[in-house]
Coordinates of C-alpha atoms in Angstrom, one line a residue:
M508 CA -149.5 113.2 -38.8
T509 CA -148.8 110.5 -41.4
A510 CA -147.6 113.2 -43.7
A511 CA -144.7 113.9 -41.4
V512 CA -143.0 110.7 -42.6
A513 CA -143.9 110.9 -46.2
D514 CA -141.2 113.3 -47.5
R515 CA -138.2 111.5 -45.9
R516 CA -135.6 110.5 -48.4
A517 CA -132.0 110.7 -47.1
V518 CA -130.4 108.2 -44.8
R519 CA -129.4 109.6 -41.4
P520 CA -125.7 109.6 -40.8
A521 CA -124.5 106.3 -39.5
L522 CA -123.1 106.2 -36.0
P523 CA -119.4 105.3 -36.0
A524 CA -119.0 101.6 -35.8
A525 CA -116.5 100.0 -33.6
P526 CA -113.4 98.8 -35.4
A527 CA -113.5 95.2 -36.6
W528 CA -110.6 94.3 -34.3
W529 CA -112.6 95.3 -31.3
A530 CA -114.3 91.9 -31.3
D531 CA -110.9 90.2 -30.9
V532 CA -109.9 92.7 -28.1
A533 CA -113.1 92.2 -26.2
G534 CA -113.0 88.4 -26.4
T535 CA -109.3 88.4 -25.4
L536 CA -109.9 90.6 -22.4
A537 CA -112.8 88.4 -21.2
A538 CA -110.7 85.3 -21.6
L539 CA -107.7 87.0 -20.0
S540 CA -109.7 87.9 -16.9
L541 CA -110.5 84.2 -16.3
L542 CA -106.8 83.4 -16.7
V543 CA -105.8 86.1 -14.2
V544 CA -108.3 84.8 -11.7
T545 CA -106.9 81.3 -12.1
A546 CA -103.3 82.6 -11.8
L547 CA -104.2 84.4 -8.6
W548 CA -105.7 81.2 -7.2
T549 CA -102.6 79.3 -8.2
A550 CA -100.3 81.9 -6.6
D551 CA -102.3 81.5 -3.3
R552 CA -101.3 77.8 -3.1
G553 CA -104.5 76.7 -4.9
V554 CA -102.8 73.7 -6.7
Q555 CA -100.9 72.6 -3.5
E556 CA -104.1 72.7 -1.5
L557 CA -105.9 70.9 -4.2
L558 CA -103.5 67.9 -3.8
A559 CA -103.1 68.1 -0.1
G560 CA -106.1 65.9 0.8
A561 CA -109.8 65.3 0.2
A562 CA -111.2 68.0 2.5
T563 CA -108.6 70.6 1.7
G564 CA -108.8 69.8 -2.0
L565 CA -112.6 70.3 -2.0
T566 CA -112.2 73.7 -0.2
S567 CA -109.5 74.8 -2.7
L568 CA -111.7 73.8 -5.7
G569 CA -114.5 75.6 -4.1
R570 CA -112.4 78.7 -4.0
L571 CA -111.6 78.4 -7.7
T572 CA -115.2 77.9 -8.8
G573 CA -116.2 80.9 -6.6
L574 CA -113.6 83.1 -8.2
L575 CA -114.5 82.1 -11.7
S576 CA -118.2 82.6 -10.9
A577 CA -117.6 86.1 -9.6
D578 CA -115.5 87.0 -12.6
L579 CA -118.1 85.7 -15.1
M580 CA -120.8 87.5 -13.1
L581 CA -119.0 90.8 -13.5
I582 CA -118.6 90.1 -17.3
Q583 CA -122.3 89.5 -17.3
V584 CA -122.9 92.9 -15.6
V585 CA -120.9 94.7 -18.3
L586 CA -122.9 92.9 -21.0
M587 CA -126.1 94.0 -19.3
A588 CA -124.9 97.6 -19.1
R589 CA -125.6 98.4 -22.7
V590 CA -122.3 99.9 -23.4
P591 CA -122.7 101.7 -26.8
L592 CA -119.5 100.4 -28.3
L593 CA -120.5 96.8 -27.5
E594 CA -124.0 97.4 -28.8
R595 CA -122.9 98.8 -32.1
R596 CA -120.2 96.2 -32.7
F597 CA -122.0 93.1 -31.8
G598 CA -125.7 93.8 -31.6
Q599 CA -128.4 92.7 -29.2
D600 CA -128.7 89.1 -30.4
R601 CA -125.0 88.2 -29.9
I602 CA -124.7 90.1 -26.6
A603 CA -127.8 88.3 -25.4
R604 CA -126.4 84.9 -26.3
W605 CA -123.1 85.7 -24.5
H606 CA -125.0 87.2 -21.5
R607 CA -127.1 84.0 -21.2
L608 CA -124.0 81.8 -21.6
A609 CA -122.0 83.7 -19.0
G610 CA -125.0 83.9 -16.7
F611 CA -125.8 80.2 -16.6
T612 CA -122.1 79.2 -16.4
S613 CA -121.5 81.6 -13.5
F614 CA -124.6 80.3 -11.7
H615 CA -123.5 76.7 -12.1
L616 CA -120.0 77.6 -10.8
L617 CA -121.6 79.4 -7.9
L618 CA -123.6 76.3 -6.9
A619 CA -120.4 74.2 -7.2
H620 CA -118.6 76.8 -5.0
V621 CA -121.3 76.5 -2.3
L622 CA -121.4 72.7 -2.4
L623 CA -117.6 72.2 -2.6
T624 CA -116.9 74.7 0.2
V625 CA -119.4 73.3 2.5
L626 CA -118.2 69.7 1.9
G627 CA -114.6 70.8 2.4
Y628 CA -115.2 72.7 5.6
A629 CA -117.4 69.9 6.9
G630 CA -114.6 67.4 6.2
T631 CA -112.0 69.6 7.9
A632 CA -114.2 70.2 11.0
R633 CA -115.4 66.6 11.0
Q634 CA -119.1 67.4 11.3
G635 CA -122.2 67.0 9.3
V636 CA -123.0 69.0 6.1
L637 CA -126.1 70.6 7.5
A638 CA -124.4 71.6 10.8
E639 CA -121.5 73.1 8.8
T640 CA -123.8 74.9 6.5
W641 CA -125.5 76.5 9.5
D642 CA -122.2 77.5 11.0
L643 CA -121.0 79.1 7.8
V644 CA -124.2 81.1 7.3
V645 CA -124.6 82.4 10.9
T646 CA -121.0 82.8 12.1
Y647 CA -118.9 83.9 9.1
P648 CA -118.8 87.6 8.2
G649 CA -120.9 88.5 5.1
M650 CA -122.4 85.1 4.8
L651 CA -126.0 86.2 5.5
L652 CA -125.7 88.7 2.8
A653 CA -124.1 86.1 0.5
T654 CA -127.1 83.8 1.2
A655 CA -129.5 86.6 0.3
A656 CA -127.5 87.2 -2.9
L657 CA -127.7 83.5 -3.8
A658 CA -131.5 83.6 -3.3
L659 CA -131.8 86.6 -5.6
L660 CA -129.6 85.0 -8.3
V661 CA -131.7 81.8 -8.1
L662 CA -134.8 83.9 -8.7
V663 CA -133.2 85.6 -11.8
V664 CA -131.9 82.3 -13.2
V665 CA -135.2 80.4 -12.7
T666 CA -137.2 83.2 -14.4
S667 CA -134.7 83.2 -17.3
V668 CA -135.3 79.6 -18.2
R669 CA -137.2 79.7 -21.5
A670 CA -140.2 77.8 -20.2
A671 CA -140.6 80.3 -17.3
R672 CA -139.7 83.3 -19.5
R673 CA -142.6 82.5 -21.9
R674 CA -145.0 82.7 -19.0
L675 CA -143.9 86.1 -17.8
R676 CA -144.8 89.5 -19.3
Y677 CA -141.7 91.2 -20.7
E678 CA -142.1 94.0 -18.2
S679 CA -142.2 91.6 -15.2
W680 CA -139.3 89.6 -16.4
H681 CA -137.3 92.8 -17.0
L682 CA -138.0 94.0 -13.5
L683 CA -137.1 90.7 -11.9
H684 CA -133.9 90.5 -14.0
L685 CA -132.6 93.7 -12.4
Y686 CA -132.3 91.9 -9.1
A687 CA -129.1 90.4 -10.5
Y688 CA -127.5 93.8 -9.8
L689 CA -128.6 93.6 -6.2
G690 CA -127.3 90.0 -6.0
V691 CA -123.8 91.0 -7.2
A692 CA -123.8 93.9 -4.7
L693 CA -124.8 91.7 -1.7
A694 CA -122.1 89.1 -2.6
L695 CA -119.3 91.7 -2.4
P696 CA -119.0 91.9 1.4
H697 CA -118.6 88.1 1.6
Q698 CA -115.7 88.4 -0.8
L699 CA -114.2 91.4 1.1
W700 CA -114.5 89.9 4.5
T701 CA -113.9 86.2 4.1
G702 CA -112.5 85.8 0.6
A703 CA -108.9 84.6 1.1
D704 CA -108.1 85.0 -2.6
F705 CA -109.4 88.6 -2.5
L706 CA -107.2 89.4 0.5
A707 CA -104.2 87.3 -0.4
S708 CA -102.0 90.0 -2.0
P709 CA -102.0 93.6 -3.2
L710 CA -102.2 92.3 -6.7
A711 CA -105.3 90.3 -6.0
R712 CA -106.9 93.3 -4.2
A713 CA -106.0 95.6 -7.1
Y714 CA -107.5 93.2 -9.7
W715 CA -110.8 92.7 -7.9
W716 CA -111.3 96.3 -7.0
T717 CA -110.6 97.3 -10.6
V718 CA -113.1 94.9 -12.2
Y719 CA -115.8 95.6 -9.6
L720 CA -115.4 99.4 -10.1
L721 CA -115.4 99.0 -13.9
A722 CA -118.6 97.0 -13.8
L723 CA -120.2 99.6 -11.4
A724 CA -119.1 102.4 -13.7
S725 CA -120.5 100.7 -16.7
V726 CA -123.9 100.4 -15.0
L727 CA -123.9 104.0 -13.6
V728 CA -122.8 105.6 -16.8
W729 CA -124.6 103.6 -19.6
R730 CA -127.6 102.1 -17.8
I731 CA -128.6 105.0 -15.6
G732 CA -126.7 108.2 -16.4
L733 CA -127.0 108.3 -20.2
P734 CA -130.8 107.4 -20.3
A735 CA -131.5 110.0 -17.6
W736 CA -129.5 112.6 -19.5
R737 CA -131.3 111.9 -22.8
S738 CA -134.7 111.9 -21.2
L739 CA -134.0 115.3 -19.6
R740 CA -132.4 116.7 -22.8
H741 CA -135.1 115.7 -25.2
R742 CA -138.2 116.1 -22.9
I743 CA -140.3 113.7 -24.9
E744 CA -144.1 113.6 -24.5
V745 CA -147.0 112.0 -26.3
A746 CA -148.3 114.1 -29.1
A747 CA -151.1 111.9 -30.5
V748 CA -152.4 108.3 -30.3
V749 CA -153.7 106.8 -33.6
P750 CA -155.4 103.4 -34.2
E751 CA -153.8 101.5 -37.1
A752 CA -155.5 98.1 -37.0
P753 CA -157.4 96.0 -34.5
G754 CA -155.2 95.9 -31.4
V755 CA -152.5 98.0 -33.1
T756 CA -151.9 101.6 -32.1
S757 CA -149.4 104.2 -33.1
V758 CA -148.1 106.8 -30.7
W759 CA -146.7 110.0 -32.1
L760 CA -144.1 111.5 -29.8
R761 CA -142.9 115.1 -29.6
G762 CA -139.5 116.1 -28.2
R763 CA -136.8 118.8 -28.2
D764 CA -133.8 118.5 -30.5
L765 CA -134.7 115.1 -31.7
H766 CA -132.3 115.5 -34.6
R767 CA -129.6 115.1 -32.0
L768 CA -131.0 111.8 -30.7
P769 CA -128.6 109.2 -32.2
V770 CA -131.4 106.9 -33.4
R771 CA -131.9 105.4 -36.8
A772 CA -134.8 103.6 -38.6
G773 CA -135.0 100.0 -37.5
Q774 CA -133.8 100.6 -33.9
F775 CA -135.8 100.3 -30.7
L776 CA -135.8 102.1 -27.4
L777 CA -137.1 101.2 -24.0
W778 CA -140.0 103.5 -23.1
R779 CA -141.5 104.4 -19.8
F780 CA -144.8 106.3 -20.0
L781 CA -145.4 108.5 -16.9
D782 CA -149.1 107.9 -16.9
G783 CA -149.6 106.4 -13.4
P784 CA -149.0 103.0 -11.8
G785 CA -146.7 100.8 -13.8
W786 CA -144.6 103.7 -15.2
S787 CA -141.4 102.2 -13.9
R788 CA -141.7 99.1 -16.2
A789 CA -139.8 99.5 -19.5
H790 CA -141.3 98.6 -22.9
P791 CA -139.1 97.7 -25.9
Y792 CA -140.8 99.3 -29.0
S793 CA -139.3 100.0 -32.4
L794 CA -139.7 103.2 -34.2
S795 CA -142.2 103.0 -37.1
A796 CA -141.1 106.4 -38.2
P797 CA -137.7 107.9 -37.4
P798 CA -137.3 111.4 -36.0
H799 CA -138.5 114.1 -38.4
G800 CA -138.5 117.6 -37.1
D801 CA -139.8 117.4 -33.6
L802 CA -141.8 114.1 -34.1
M803 CA -141.2 110.4 -34.1
R804 CA -143.5 107.4 -34.0
I805 CA -143.8 104.0 -32.4
T806 CA -146.4 101.4 -33.1
V807 CA -147.6 98.8 -30.5
K808 CA -149.7 95.7 -30.7
D809 CA -151.9 94.9 -27.7
L810 CA -150.5 91.5 -26.5
G811 CA -152.5 91.5 -23.3
D812 CA -149.8 93.0 -21.0
D813 CA -148.9 96.6 -20.3
S814 CA -148.9 97.3 -24.1
A815 CA -152.7 97.6 -23.7
R816 CA -152.2 100.8 -21.8
V817 CA -150.7 102.5 -24.9
A818 CA -154.0 103.0 -26.6
A819 CA -155.2 104.9 -23.5
L820 CA -152.3 107.3 -23.4
R821 CA -153.2 111.0 -23.4
P822 CA -151.4 113.8 -25.3
G823 CA -148.9 115.5 -23.0
T824 CA -147.9 112.4 -21.1
R825 CA -144.2 112.6 -20.4
V826 CA -142.0 109.8 -21.5
L827 CA -138.6 108.5 -20.3
I828 CA -136.4 106.7 -22.8
E829 CA -133.5 104.3 -22.7
G830 CA -131.5 103.6 -25.9
P831 CA -131.5 103.5 -28.9
Y832 CA -130.5 99.9 -29.3
G833 CA -130.3 97.5 -32.2
R834 CA -128.4 97.0 -35.5
L835 CA -131.4 96.4 -37.8
T836 CA -130.5 99.6 -39.6
G837 CA -129.7 100.8 -43.1
Q838 CA -125.9 100.7 -42.4
H839 CA -126.1 97.0 -43.6
W840 CA -127.5 98.0 -47.0
R841 CA -125.0 97.5 -49.8
G842 CA -126.8 99.8 -52.2
G843 CA -128.6 97.1 -54.3
G844 CA -131.8 95.3 -54.1
I845 CA -133.7 94.8 -50.9
T846 CA -136.2 92.2 -49.7
M847 CA -138.1 92.8 -46.5
L848 CA -140.3 90.3 -44.8
A849 CA -142.6 91.3 -41.9
C850 CA -145.1 89.4 -39.8
G851 CA -147.8 91.2 -37.8
V852 CA -146.5 94.2 -35.9
G853 CA -143.0 93.2 -37.2
I854 CA -143.8 95.7 -40.0
T855 CA -142.9 98.5 -37.6
P856 CA -139.1 98.8 -37.9
L857 CA -139.2 97.8 -41.6
L858 CA -141.7 100.6 -42.4
A859 CA -139.3 103.1 -40.8
L860 CA -136.5 101.6 -43.0
L861 CA -138.6 101.9 -46.1
W862 CA -139.1 105.6 -45.5
E863 CA -135.4 106.1 -44.8
L864 CA -133.5 104.1 -47.4
P865 CA -132.9 105.8 -50.8
Y866 CA -133.6 102.6 -52.9
A867 CA -134.3 102.8 -56.6
P868 CA -137.9 102.2 -57.9
G869 CA -138.7 98.5 -58.4
R870 CA -135.6 97.3 -56.4
T871 CA -137.3 96.7 -53.1
V872 CA -139.8 94.0 -52.3
L873 CA -141.9 93.8 -49.1
A874 CA -143.8 90.6 -48.1
Y875 CA -146.2 91.4 -45.3
R876 CA -147.7 88.4 -43.4
A877 CA -151.0 88.8 -41.5
R878 CA -153.8 86.5 -40.4
T879 CA -156.7 88.6 -41.7
P880 CA -157.0 91.7 -44.0
E881 CA -158.0 93.7 -40.9
D882 CA -154.6 92.9 -39.3
L883 CA -152.7 94.7 -42.1
A884 CA -151.6 98.1 -40.7
F885 CA -150.3 101.2 -42.5
A886 CA -152.2 100.4 -45.8
D887 CA -152.1 104.1 -46.8
E888 CA -148.4 104.5 -46.2
L889 CA -147.5 101.3 -48.1
D890 CA -149.7 102.4 -51.0
R891 CA -147.9 105.7 -51.0
L892 CA -144.5 104.0 -50.9
A893 CA -145.6 101.8 -53.8
A894 CA -146.8 104.8 -55.9
E895 CA -144.0 107.3 -55.1
R896 CA -141.0 105.1 -54.3
G897 CA -141.6 102.0 -56.5
L898 CA -142.0 99.6 -53.6
I899 CA -143.3 96.2 -54.5
V900 CA -145.8 95.0 -51.9
H901 CA -147.1 91.4 -51.4
H902 CA -149.7 90.8 -48.8
L903 CA -149.7 87.2 -47.4
V904 CA -153.0 87.0 -45.6
G905 CA -154.3 83.8 -44.1
P906 CA -154.2 81.4 -41.1
R907 CA -151.0 79.8 -39.9
A908 CA -149.8 76.7 -41.8
A909 CA -150.0 73.4 -40.0
Q910 CA -146.2 72.9 -40.5
P911 CA -143.6 75.4 -39.5
S912 CA -143.6 77.9 -42.4
W913 CA -143.4 81.6 -42.9
L914 CA -146.3 81.3 -45.5
P915 CA -150.0 81.2 -44.7
A916 CA -151.9 77.9 -44.8
Y917 CA -153.2 78.3 -48.3
A918 CA -149.6 78.1 -49.6
E919 CA -149.0 74.6 -48.1
G920 CA -147.3 72.4 -50.6
L921 CA -145.2 75.2 -52.0
A922 CA -141.6 75.1 -50.8
D923 CA -140.7 78.1 -48.6
A924 CA -137.6 78.9 -50.6
E925 CA -139.4 78.7 -54.0
A926 CA -142.2 81.0 -52.7
L927 CA -139.5 83.5 -51.6
R928 CA -137.9 83.4 -55.1
R929 CA -141.3 84.0 -56.8
L930 CA -142.1 87.0 -54.5
S931 CA -138.6 88.4 -54.9
P932 CA -136.8 87.0 -58.0
G933 CA -133.5 88.6 -57.2
V934 CA -133.5 87.7 -53.5
A935 CA -130.2 85.7 -53.7
G936 CA -128.4 89.0 -54.3
H937 CA -130.4 91.2 -52.1
D938 CA -130.0 92.5 -48.5
V939 CA -132.8 90.8 -46.6
F940 CA -134.4 92.5 -43.6
L941 CA -137.0 90.6 -41.5
C942 CA -138.9 91.1 -38.3
G943 CA -141.6 89.0 -36.6
P944 CA -142.1 86.3 -34.0
D945 CA -139.2 84.0 -33.2
G946 CA -140.6 80.9 -34.9
W947 CA -141.6 82.8 -38.0
V948 CA -138.2 84.4 -38.2
D949 CA -136.5 80.9 -38.0
A950 CA -138.7 79.7 -40.9
V951 CA -137.8 82.7 -43.0
R952 CA -134.1 82.3 -42.3
A953 CA -134.3 78.6 -43.4
A954 CA -136.0 79.8 -46.6
T955 CA -133.4 82.5 -47.3
R956 CA -130.6 79.9 -46.9
A957 CA -132.3 77.5 -49.3
A958 CA -132.9 80.4 -51.7
G959 CA -129.1 81.1 -51.8
V960 CA -129.0 84.2 -49.6
P961 CA -125.7 84.3 -47.6
D962 CA -126.3 84.6 -43.8
A963 CA -124.3 87.8 -43.8
H964 CA -126.9 89.5 -46.0
V965 CA -129.8 88.5 -43.7
H966 CA -130.5 91.1 -41.0
H967 CA -132.8 90.7 -38.0
E968 CA -132.7 91.4 -34.3
L969 CA -134.6 90.3 -31.2
F970 CA -135.6 92.5 -28.3
A971 CA -133.3 90.5 -26.0
W972 CA -133.7 92.0 -22.6

């Protein structure tokens, strides 16, 4: 099936990008929502109560932190919903950073809300903090559900801390992360039944119902509805499973009307293989060959988690998809020289780009990093690209360097930027595409800056969620 990708030349039409001013509008709306929440708190005597005394002031400040936390949580839900306009305009990396910032800020405000409210109520009732906490949880409407919501959000936040995240399989982390939706849902009755600011005025009720419904609609339409519709429409199934290198397997996928699937080389999808237990866990894999006819290809490295199952997939296994996502596509190419740098299975999206982009012979350089010659995948395809398309290929094979570097150990002593210039003499004027492990990508980015490549011409993307 390798021949299926060999005759591809033309770039697929680019999806319409969001206008540049969309970034300003989106940021303004997010900031405006926080100002509206603060204004509603002020209109409900928030400032007066803040200055009315210690206990009342703590309660009022607790209300404000709770409202800001709820608003940021809903912003976070929209960021999680994979709205196509946001994805195409900002990309996964930036959205993931904002999602993380909004999430941790919201969580800290939520903790402050709980602490301040309990202290304020305890001061007003003139009883101990523990006794007041018990009274709040068991006697106030919606508080048991709110407590369960807090427990779920603590679980999500703890598993999102980088140290914990590195210990979890992606699939497990992804599944746990979805509990954030349940946490938001369980917190709503508390706000409806006991939230004074929610009930304070028709304007407050209109605002909160609007933002909650917008967040819900975003999830239902983009996170659930669109993936379900695309899976039903394209009816994708496994066509063949092909070993590429030790621990590296390609899966050819067959589907209906794949030319209508709005995916481009360099993008990734979330895949669910209906092959038995574990089918519900999503796997983020890039295309190693974009759709051609009724076929497309992904390539997976066995990293010891559910990716090991891929090699055992059988032809005919049905597949559910979510996506496509990502901005590591040919739309960034300015038409001149190209430098691509891949490490390990990071060759996957770059190979798809190499088949798709109509570059001139001798104007594209690929540096492919691997630990051993056996780890180099797609040797035949790269040879064909070199022979027919004029691709210049450098294999950088060897153990990892002792110091952080994108080069193998044998190149120690050679400056990373100088090595990059030697491999690709015109790199300062090229578009640079790179894909590999986080630390390796960081080393490459440092080398590109030192080699004079503007950051705007360096393109990479992480599988963020």
